[in-house]
Amino acid sequence: MQVPPFSLTEQLDALGEQLDAAVLQVLRSGQYIGGGVIAAFEQAFAKAVGTPHAVGCNSGTDALILALRGLGIGPGDEVITCSFSFFATAEAISAVGATPVFVDVEESSYLINLEQLEAAITPATKVLLPVHLFGRPVDMEQVCAIAERHRLKVVEDCAQASGASWAGRPVGSWGDVGCFSFFPTKNLGGAGDGGAVTCRDDALAQRMRELAVHGMPRRYLHTELGYNSRLDAIQAAVLNVKLPHLERWIELRRSIAARYRSQLDTANTIHLPEAGPDGHSWNQFVVRVPACSPAPACNQSCTPSSDSASFGLPEACCRDWLKQQLQEAGVTTIIYYPIPIHRQPAYAHLGYAPGSLPVTERLCAEVLSLPIFPELSSVQQQQVIEVLQNLCGAAASRATAAVAA
Ligand SMILES: *Cc1c(COP(=O)(O)O)cnc(C)c1O
């Protein structure tokens, strides 16, 4: 049996009729831009996040750009974030003319290292931009305390964390702005691109709303240069159908993660992710496969990867070998992310040398995301567990034999 890393088929089977009706209603209404369907989604999403405002936009990337522009961030300003994230986190900072400043992450949580975050603050720093990576919430009490001490703004990258919460309070409600993506593989996905910003401040919400429509407070009056970044009515219609199911879907993700954690016995050849806080929304289940020592998962039969050499990264041979073996057994996995942002060619001008963010660089060589989505069946998951366990067990006993010999 094939086990995909992600699938929308089951969701479509369950909600297909409702989705058909919602989309057809938009098509028949003739109102494809703006209108009540979008307002209804914005209200429902704001309620779910627990902020007075949610403003729909074109994508998670645009949500980050609107947040930074809304806060008046531009050339000469520094925004501190992590390099272990999707490229868009940094790209948005650069898009507004500001400079991304990267700090390392913690190996245990994969999340931004808050000591290094505070240590990186300079007089040019304006914004702290934590990423709730893989759906695991950053400690927002600490981030907000640091921001308060240094009078900085906080923008949360919640793209992978719709429905996640820290200390019982949803992500996106802690910082000055929360930035969400409705890309199809996120916890709450539309039928294409989409995003939203959430915030408490009335004026900031209004400014971001205007920026998303050409800096236009009223028709054909343009008070600043903005963007064309609206949430489509069809996307809002799809999201209106899906939002009421988000909590249940996250519960399903949590039980899948718990099952992986309790049933996978990999003889320590790979490391499982921590359980994390209660509010973890498990957008991804990411294991680490260290390269050939101490227990050689691949029995040293693997070949060095080209990314390691090209981007000055640690050796990823065992991870890449395991990914290949899983694929041959029908289990498709994904690497989020093979090359850290600070080592991307597009950021060569920032001058981060190999080894400058050692934990991030090692994680990029070790991480592997196992299949996880709400409808992943127990039969499918059992297959992943058995295949992985056999590979790890075989590798471990070969390693023991090698040591004994
Ligand atoms: C997906 C993602 C984004 C960008 O969202 P899009 O909707 O694809 O533009 C930003 N940051 C992170 C961490 C993401 O995973």
XYZ file of C-alpha atoms and ligand atoms in Angstrom:
420
model
C 0.000 0.000 0.000
C 1.150 3.542 -0.757
C 1.148 6.005 2.137
C 1.179 9.638 0.960
C 2.686 12.399 3.124
C -0.558 14.341 2.825
C -3.932 13.790 1.174
C -7.075 15.850 0.553
C -9.147 13.048 -0.977
C -10.821 11.952 2.257
C -11.680 15.532 3.235
C -13.236 16.093 -0.158
C -15.258 12.895 0.179
C -16.614 14.065 3.522
C -17.275 17.725 2.676
C -17.669 17.565 -1.099
C -21.376 18.362 -1.266
C -21.078 21.330 1.091
C -18.038 22.608 -0.798
C -19.809 22.237 -4.146
C -22.798 24.197 -2.867
C -20.667 26.933 -1.293
C -18.522 27.426 -4.391
C -21.516 27.331 -6.763
C -23.272 29.931 -4.628
C -20.320 32.292 -5.074
C -20.202 31.608 -8.805
C -23.924 32.270 -9.160
C -23.786 35.423 -7.013
C -21.390 37.044 -9.461
C -19.569 38.647 -6.507
C -16.095 37.161 -6.833
C -14.176 39.982 -5.140
C -15.192 41.184 -1.682
C -18.636 40.736 -0.203
C -20.440 38.901 2.553
C -18.776 35.526 2.161
C -15.388 37.071 2.940
C -16.722 39.191 5.794
C -18.313 36.070 7.295
C -15.028 34.180 7.126
C -13.029 37.069 8.590
C -15.447 37.272 11.516
C -15.401 33.548 12.159
C -11.612 33.377 11.899
C -11.126 36.370 14.223
C -13.404 34.632 16.739
C -11.391 31.405 16.463
C -8.100 33.254 17.049
C -9.597 35.452 19.750
C -8.754 38.828 18.214
C -11.191 41.625 17.335
C -9.852 41.692 13.763
C -8.945 39.301 10.973
C -8.219 40.597 7.483
C -8.138 38.149 4.590
C -5.366 38.388 2.017
C -3.773 36.547 -0.845
C -1.304 34.256 0.971
C 0.676 33.702 4.135
C 3.595 35.485 2.510
C 1.442 38.544 1.887
C 0.117 38.343 5.455
C 3.713 38.766 6.688
C 4.323 41.652 4.260
C 1.083 43.388 5.287
C 1.952 42.961 8.974
C 5.411 44.486 8.548
C 4.170 47.312 6.313
C 1.269 47.905 8.698
C 3.739 48.363 11.545
C 5.754 50.817 9.444
C 8.772 48.551 8.973
C 11.097 49.403 6.090
C 14.685 50.084 5.001
C 17.187 50.339 7.864
C 15.042 48.243 10.202
C 16.082 44.830 11.485
C 13.652 41.988 12.078
C 14.896 39.017 14.106
C 13.679 35.573 13.107
C 14.922 32.011 12.615
C 16.530 30.535 9.533
C 14.913 27.131 10.103
C 11.611 27.982 8.427
C 10.005 28.253 5.014
C 11.816 30.850 2.873
C 8.793 33.223 2.873
C 9.412 34.154 6.521
C 12.588 35.999 5.536
C 11.478 36.904 2.031
C 8.652 39.031 3.480
C 11.119 40.939 5.662
C 13.275 41.676 2.620
C 10.208 42.540 0.528
C 9.460 45.553 2.750
C 13.105 46.679 2.516
C 14.075 45.611 6.061
C 16.931 43.233 6.968
C 16.300 39.741 8.336
C 18.568 38.857 11.268
C 18.745 35.105 11.807
C 19.283 33.380 15.131
C 19.586 29.661 15.776
C 16.841 27.270 16.896
C 16.696 24.796 19.781
C 17.405 21.206 18.824
C 14.737 19.840 21.176
C 11.814 21.959 19.938
C 13.014 23.069 16.464
C 11.884 26.561 17.539
C 13.718 29.889 17.732
C 16.242 30.119 20.586
C 14.882 32.878 22.821
C 18.198 33.642 24.554
C 19.819 34.221 21.191
C 16.782 36.202 20.092
C 17.229 38.662 22.948
C 21.015 38.774 22.488
C 20.616 39.718 18.799
C 18.643 42.897 19.558
C 20.371 46.086 18.342
C 19.217 49.732 18.149
C 18.009 48.944 14.583
C 15.767 46.067 15.725
C 12.077 46.837 15.342
C 10.286 43.491 15.254
C 10.630 39.999 16.719
C 9.232 37.409 14.315
C 8.873 33.964 15.923
C 7.707 31.044 13.760
C 5.359 28.415 15.197
C 7.143 25.807 13.114
C 5.440 22.482 12.323
C 2.441 23.667 14.373
C 4.364 23.799 17.652
C 3.762 27.107 19.463
C 6.701 29.242 20.564
C 6.649 30.341 24.238
C 4.773 33.587 23.569
C 4.825 34.727 27.202
C 8.614 34.897 26.939
C 8.620 36.494 23.484
C 6.182 39.187 24.627
C 8.237 39.807 27.775
C 11.397 40.299 25.684
C 9.508 42.606 23.302
C 8.201 44.654 26.206
C 11.651 45.012 27.785
C 13.084 46.344 24.529
C 9.940 48.135 23.232
C 9.694 46.024 20.112
C 6.773 44.814 18.033
C 5.934 41.125 17.651
C 4.748 39.510 14.417
C 3.842 35.827 14.720
C 4.362 33.543 11.721
C 1.363 31.256 12.288
C 1.386 29.847 8.735
C 1.836 26.275 9.987
C -0.098 26.722 13.203
C -3.767 27.543 12.580
C -5.570 26.225 15.648
C -2.440 25.977 17.828
C -2.271 27.737 21.187
C 0.248 28.700 23.872
C -0.884 28.589 27.514
C -4.476 28.094 26.370
C -4.491 31.197 24.165
C -4.457 30.814 20.358
C -1.334 31.749 18.405
C -1.938 34.897 16.421
C -3.523 36.599 19.443
C -0.258 37.170 21.363
C 1.778 39.418 19.095
C 0.872 42.732 17.475
C -0.056 40.777 14.343
C -0.618 37.088 13.619
C 0.047 35.903 10.052
C -1.783 32.864 8.703
C -1.592 30.849 5.483
C -4.416 28.841 3.937
C -2.115 27.043 1.496
C -3.719 23.614 0.930
C -1.259 21.636 3.085
C -1.602 23.855 6.166
C -3.893 22.878 9.057
C -6.673 25.003 7.554
C -6.234 24.945 3.785
C -8.246 26.526 0.994
C -8.447 25.398 -2.627
C -5.452 27.494 -3.645
C -3.566 30.405 -2.115
C -4.980 32.443 0.745
C -3.977 34.062 4.018
C -5.040 36.353 6.842
C -3.658 38.736 9.425
C -5.135 38.967 12.911
C -4.707 41.833 15.372
C -6.223 43.702 18.297
C -5.555 47.295 17.219
C -8.373 48.924 15.196
C -6.158 51.383 13.309
C -3.576 48.720 12.447
C -6.297 46.394 11.130
C -7.686 49.200 8.974
C -4.202 50.078 7.662
C -3.484 46.453 6.697
C -6.912 46.234 5.041
C -6.142 49.315 2.943
C -2.610 48.146 2.087
C -4.088 44.887 0.768
C -6.174 46.898 -1.716
C -3.666 49.318 -3.297
C -3.379 51.583 -0.242
C -6.920 52.685 -0.944
C -9.096 53.923 1.973
C -11.921 54.774 -0.439
C -12.459 54.081 -4.102
C -9.706 55.597 -6.261
C -8.106 57.539 -3.417
C -4.609 56.099 -2.783
C -2.882 57.318 0.368
C 0.136 54.994 0.073
C 1.628 52.340 -2.159
C 0.013 49.021 -1.356
C -0.625 45.660 -2.981
C -3.311 43.735 -4.749
C -3.695 41.076 -2.077
C -7.277 40.051 -1.459
C -8.714 36.766 -0.285
C -10.899 35.468 -3.140
C -14.600 34.939 -2.426
C -14.291 31.334 -3.622
C -11.448 30.682 -1.180
C -13.454 32.278 1.641
C -16.420 30.055 0.748
C -14.220 26.937 0.964
C -12.691 28.128 4.246
C -16.162 28.827 5.707
C -17.034 25.170 5.157
C -13.752 23.914 6.609
C -13.173 26.196 9.626
C -15.811 24.509 11.867
C -13.832 21.239 11.481
C -10.406 22.652 12.359
C -10.473 21.756 16.054
C -11.501 18.166 15.340
C -8.836 17.831 12.642
C -6.183 19.047 15.061
C -7.367 16.531 17.667
C -6.898 13.819 15.025
C -3.390 15.138 14.252
C -2.625 15.020 17.991
C -3.684 11.400 18.303
C -1.649 10.433 15.233
C 1.409 12.162 16.722
C 0.806 10.469 20.081
C 0.563 7.077 18.363
C 3.844 7.635 16.492
C 5.494 8.649 19.749
C 4.206 5.712 21.761
C 4.546 2.979 19.126
C 7.723 3.827 17.266
C 10.644 2.019 18.776
C 13.560 2.985 16.579
C 16.322 1.623 18.807
C 17.639 5.187 19.119
C 18.813 5.290 15.529
C 16.420 8.171 14.922
C 15.049 10.785 17.322
C 11.323 11.399 17.681
C 9.983 14.917 18.225
C 9.058 15.940 21.769
C 5.405 15.855 22.819
C 5.585 19.630 23.175
C 2.958 21.797 24.863
C -0.773 20.918 24.847
C -1.479 23.524 22.179
C 0.766 21.823 19.581
C -1.222 21.451 16.364
C 1.110 18.941 14.633
C 1.151 20.317 11.101
C 4.179 18.065 10.679
C 5.656 15.101 12.581
C 9.379 15.603 12.148
C 11.958 13.005 13.191
C 15.726 13.449 13.158
C 18.079 10.977 11.507
C 21.643 11.732 12.581
C 24.426 10.954 10.115
C 26.443 7.711 10.471
C 27.341 7.924 14.177
C 27.050 6.576 16.783
C 24.583 4.000 15.420
C 24.815 3.955 11.643
C 21.212 3.948 10.493
C 22.382 3.343 6.944
C 25.210 0.929 7.765
C 27.501 3.388 5.999
C 26.227 2.196 2.663
C 24.898 5.606 1.742
C 26.504 8.197 -0.453
C 27.185 11.790 0.557
C 24.435 14.163 -0.523
C 25.054 16.950 -2.967
C 23.352 19.608 -0.798
C 25.859 18.979 1.992
C 28.753 19.850 -0.267
C 27.081 22.652 -2.222
C 25.692 24.542 0.765
C 28.348 23.828 3.384
C 25.965 21.717 5.464
C 26.588 18.683 7.681
C 26.368 15.257 6.034
C 22.780 14.085 5.412
C 23.547 10.588 4.084
C 21.598 8.538 6.652
C 18.513 10.744 6.437
C 18.572 10.595 2.656
C 19.135 6.821 2.735
C 16.197 6.303 5.107
C 13.944 8.514 2.976
C 14.827 6.411 -0.065
C 14.208 3.118 1.774
C 10.826 4.346 3.045
C 9.896 5.408 -0.481
C 10.738 1.958 -1.806
C 8.386 0.511 0.831
C 5.574 2.820 -0.308
C 5.944 5.509 2.379
C 6.507 9.019 1.036
C 8.213 11.468 3.372
C 9.208 15.106 2.921
C 12.209 17.134 4.061
C 11.237 20.439 5.652
C 13.760 22.051 4.966
C 16.920 20.757 3.284
C 18.700 24.131 3.007
C 18.432 26.758 5.763
C 17.381 30.250 4.706
C 20.701 31.850 5.704
C 22.586 29.508 3.307
C 20.248 30.083 0.355
C 21.898 31.667 -2.704
C 19.325 34.492 -2.534
C 20.777 35.514 0.847
C 24.461 35.086 0.028
C 24.866 38.880 0.337
C 24.058 38.699 4.060
C 27.295 36.770 4.544
C 26.266 33.969 6.922
C 29.136 31.466 6.666
C 28.783 27.669 7.021
C 28.622 26.908 10.736
C 27.167 30.306 11.672
C 23.883 28.727 12.841
C 25.079 25.210 13.708
C 21.851 23.747 15.125
C 19.794 24.948 12.157
C 22.377 23.588 9.718
C 22.478 20.178 11.392
C 18.679 19.964 11.564
C 18.463 20.623 7.825
C 20.690 17.576 7.326
C 18.733 15.385 9.782
C 15.015 16.156 9.585
C 12.414 13.969 7.916
C 8.637 14.521 8.072
C 6.539 11.375 8.379
C 3.025 11.197 6.892
C 0.534 13.096 9.047
C -2.904 14.425 8.147
C -6.206 14.103 9.998
C -7.544 11.255 7.834
C -4.351 9.140 7.892
C -5.810 5.715 8.702
C -4.497 3.495 11.483
C -3.659 0.882 8.832
C -1.567 3.407 6.912
C 0.115 4.607 10.081
C 0.843 1.031 11.141
C 2.608 0.512 7.827
C 4.792 3.586 8.381
C 5.630 2.397 11.892
C 6.492 -1.154 10.826
C 8.599 -0.165 7.840
C 10.503 2.433 9.837
C 11.002 0.100 12.768
C 12.353 -2.666 10.573
C 14.787 -0.296 8.893
C 15.960 1.130 12.213
C 16.093 -2.240 13.960
C 18.105 -3.749 11.132
C 20.459 -0.797 11.147
C 20.878 -0.980 14.917
C 21.683 -4.692 14.951
C 24.165 -4.267 12.095
C 25.803 -1.500 14.081
C 26.026 -3.695 17.181
C 27.499 -6.514 15.112
C 30.030 -4.142 13.586
C 31.109 -2.944 17.056
C 31.342 -6.544 18.352
C 33.473 -7.571 15.375
C 3.586 28.345 4.159
C 4.399 29.278 4.950
C 4.470 30.654 4.676
C 3.901 31.266 3.440
O 2.565 31.008 3.230
P 1.987 31.033 1.722
O 0.511 31.035 1.931
O 2.481 29.827 1.036
O 2.472 32.304 1.101
C 5.178 31.464 5.551
N 5.810 30.956 6.623
C 5.786 29.647 6.917
C 6.478 29.155 8.140
C 5.090 28.758 6.082
O 5.093 27.446 6.358
